Every structure is written in C-alpha cells, then in structure tokens.
C-alpha cells in the first residue's frame, strides 16, 4: 500500500508581512490535518530558509525566485 505524501506550496509564509496573520492559527491547524504532510514551500522572501514556524514539526522551506533563471 502506498503512503500518502503531501507538500504544501504557499506564496508567503505565516508571520510574514504578506500573510494575513489574523488567520495564522487557523492555517496552522488546517495544514497539520493533511495526512502525510512533508513540508511547506514558499517563495516570498526570495532566499533560502528553513523554519519550524509554529514549533509543531512542520518545516517551512523558503526558496529564491527562479523566474529569471535559465
């Protein structure tokens, strides 16, 4: 039997100036309910980062903007 693995892609991570932090707690509660969640990926900060934003084991990886790369 195959194990479900999920990745969440979001534009801006929670607790950033582009994320509506009024819903950060609700977002965290819903995102942790996905079975097999591996990590969340965001590109807003345009730099490499690795953070456990809620100290719940869900890792938020930030990646640089790759739009102009060839």
PDB file of C-alpha atoms in Angstrom:
ATOM      1  CA  UNK A   1       0.000   0.000   0.000  1.00  0.00           C
ATOM      2  CA  UNK A   2       1.339   3.430  -0.938  1.00  0.00           C
ATOM      3  CA  UNK A   3       1.755   6.021   1.777  1.00  0.00           C
ATOM      4  CA  UNK A   4       0.304   9.446   1.009  1.00  0.00           C
ATOM      5  CA  UNK A   5       2.886  12.214   0.947  1.00  0.00           C
ATOM      6  CA  UNK A   6       1.940  15.864   0.562  1.00  0.00           C
ATOM      7  CA  UNK A   7       3.736  19.133   0.026  1.00  0.00           C
ATOM      8  CA  UNK A   8       2.054  22.487   0.507  1.00  0.00           C
ATOM      9  CA  UNK A   9       3.109  25.437  -1.675  1.00  0.00           C
ATOM     10  CA  UNK A  10       2.221  28.884  -0.390  1.00  0.00           C
ATOM     11  CA  UNK A  11       3.291  32.289  -1.653  1.00  0.00           C
ATOM     12  CA  UNK A  12       4.117  33.880   1.688  1.00  0.00           C
ATOM     13  CA  UNK A  13       4.798  32.067   4.961  1.00  0.00           C
ATOM     14  CA  UNK A  14       2.798  32.671   8.140  1.00  0.00           C
ATOM     15  CA  UNK A  15       4.053  35.579  10.268  1.00  0.00           C
ATOM     16  CA  UNK A  16       5.377  37.460   7.229  1.00  0.00           C
ATOM     17  CA  UNK A  17       4.123  40.892   6.196  1.00  0.00           C
ATOM     18  CA  UNK A  18       2.286  39.400   3.171  1.00  0.00           C
ATOM     19  CA  UNK A  19       0.392  36.767   5.185  1.00  0.00           C
ATOM     20  CA  UNK A  20      -2.866  37.698   6.943  1.00  0.00           C
ATOM     21  CA  UNK A  21      -1.747  36.846  10.463  1.00  0.00           C
ATOM     22  CA  UNK A  22      -5.322  37.021  11.722  1.00  0.00           C
ATOM     23  CA  UNK A  23      -5.702  33.535  10.237  1.00  0.00           C
ATOM     24  CA  UNK A  24      -2.244  32.134  11.120  1.00  0.00           C
ATOM     25  CA  UNK A  25      -3.609  29.917  13.915  1.00  0.00           C
ATOM     26  CA  UNK A  26      -6.410  28.537  11.745  1.00  0.00           C
ATOM     27  CA  UNK A  27      -3.954  27.975   8.879  1.00  0.00           C
ATOM     28  CA  UNK A  28      -1.638  26.051  11.197  1.00  0.00           C
ATOM     29  CA  UNK A  29      -4.492  23.911  12.499  1.00  0.00           C
ATOM     30  CA  UNK A  30      -5.715  23.007   8.992  1.00  0.00           C
ATOM     31  CA  UNK A  31      -2.279  22.424   7.465  1.00  0.00           C
ATOM     32  CA  UNK A  32      -1.359  19.925  10.201  1.00  0.00           C
ATOM     33  CA  UNK A  33      -4.501  17.902   9.457  1.00  0.00           C
ATOM     34  CA  UNK A  34      -3.259  16.870   5.988  1.00  0.00           C
ATOM     35  CA  UNK A  35      -2.125  13.254   6.213  1.00  0.00           C
ATOM     36  CA  UNK A  36       1.457  12.735   5.111  1.00  0.00           C
ATOM     37  CA  UNK A  37       2.394  16.429   5.039  1.00  0.00           C
ATOM     38  CA  UNK A  38       6.135  16.551   4.335  1.00  0.00           C
ATOM     39  CA  UNK A  39       6.741  20.331   4.360  1.00  0.00           C
ATOM     40  CA  UNK A  40       5.519  23.719   3.129  1.00  0.00           C
ATOM     41  CA  UNK A  41       7.331  25.612   0.391  1.00  0.00           C
ATOM     42  CA  UNK A  42       7.227  29.379  -0.063  1.00  0.00           C
ATOM     43  CA  UNK A  43       8.982  31.789  -2.408  1.00  0.00           C
ATOM     44  CA  UNK A  44       8.038  35.174  -0.994  1.00  0.00           C
ATOM     45  CA  UNK A  45      11.280  36.084   0.777  1.00  0.00           C
ATOM     46  CA  UNK A  46      13.394  35.237  -2.312  1.00  0.00           C
ATOM     47  CA  UNK A  47      16.044  33.499  -0.243  1.00  0.00           C
ATOM     48  CA  UNK A  48      16.763  30.033   1.041  1.00  0.00           C
ATOM     49  CA  UNK A  49      15.394  29.408   4.532  1.00  0.00           C
ATOM     50  CA  UNK A  50      14.320  26.536   6.763  1.00  0.00           C
ATOM     51  CA  UNK A  51      11.966  27.250   9.663  1.00  0.00           C
ATOM     52  CA  UNK A  52       9.591  25.467  12.005  1.00  0.00           C
ATOM     53  CA  UNK A  53       7.303  28.490  12.329  1.00  0.00           C
ATOM     54  CA  UNK A  54       4.855  27.020  14.869  1.00  0.00           C
ATOM     55  CA  UNK A  55       7.181  24.571  16.654  1.00  0.00           C
ATOM     56  CA  UNK A  56       4.913  21.744  15.539  1.00  0.00           C
ATOM     57  CA  UNK A  57       7.334  19.848  13.305  1.00  0.00           C
ATOM     58  CA  UNK A  58       6.035  21.266  10.005  1.00  0.00           C
ATOM     59  CA  UNK A  59       9.052  22.698   8.205  1.00  0.00           C
ATOM     60  CA  UNK A  60       8.640  25.783   6.020  1.00  0.00           C
ATOM     61  CA  UNK A  61      11.260  25.936   3.281  1.00  0.00           C
ATOM     62  CA  UNK A  62      11.852  29.233   1.551  1.00  0.00           C
ATOM     63  CA  UNK A  63      13.324  29.280  -1.925  1.00  0.00           C
ATOM     64  CA  UNK A  64      14.699  32.096  -4.047  1.00  0.00           C
ATOM     65  CA  UNK A  65      12.785  33.448  -7.005  1.00  0.00           C
ATOM     66  CA  UNK A  66      13.718  31.304 -10.014  1.00  0.00           C
ATOM     67  CA  UNK A  67      11.697  33.221 -12.606  1.00  0.00           C
ATOM     68  CA  UNK A  68      14.740  34.805 -14.276  1.00  0.00           C
ATOM     69  CA  UNK A  69      16.938  31.696 -14.238  1.00  0.00           C
ATOM     70  CA  UNK A  70      17.639  29.871 -17.484  1.00  0.00           C
TER      71      UNK A  70
END
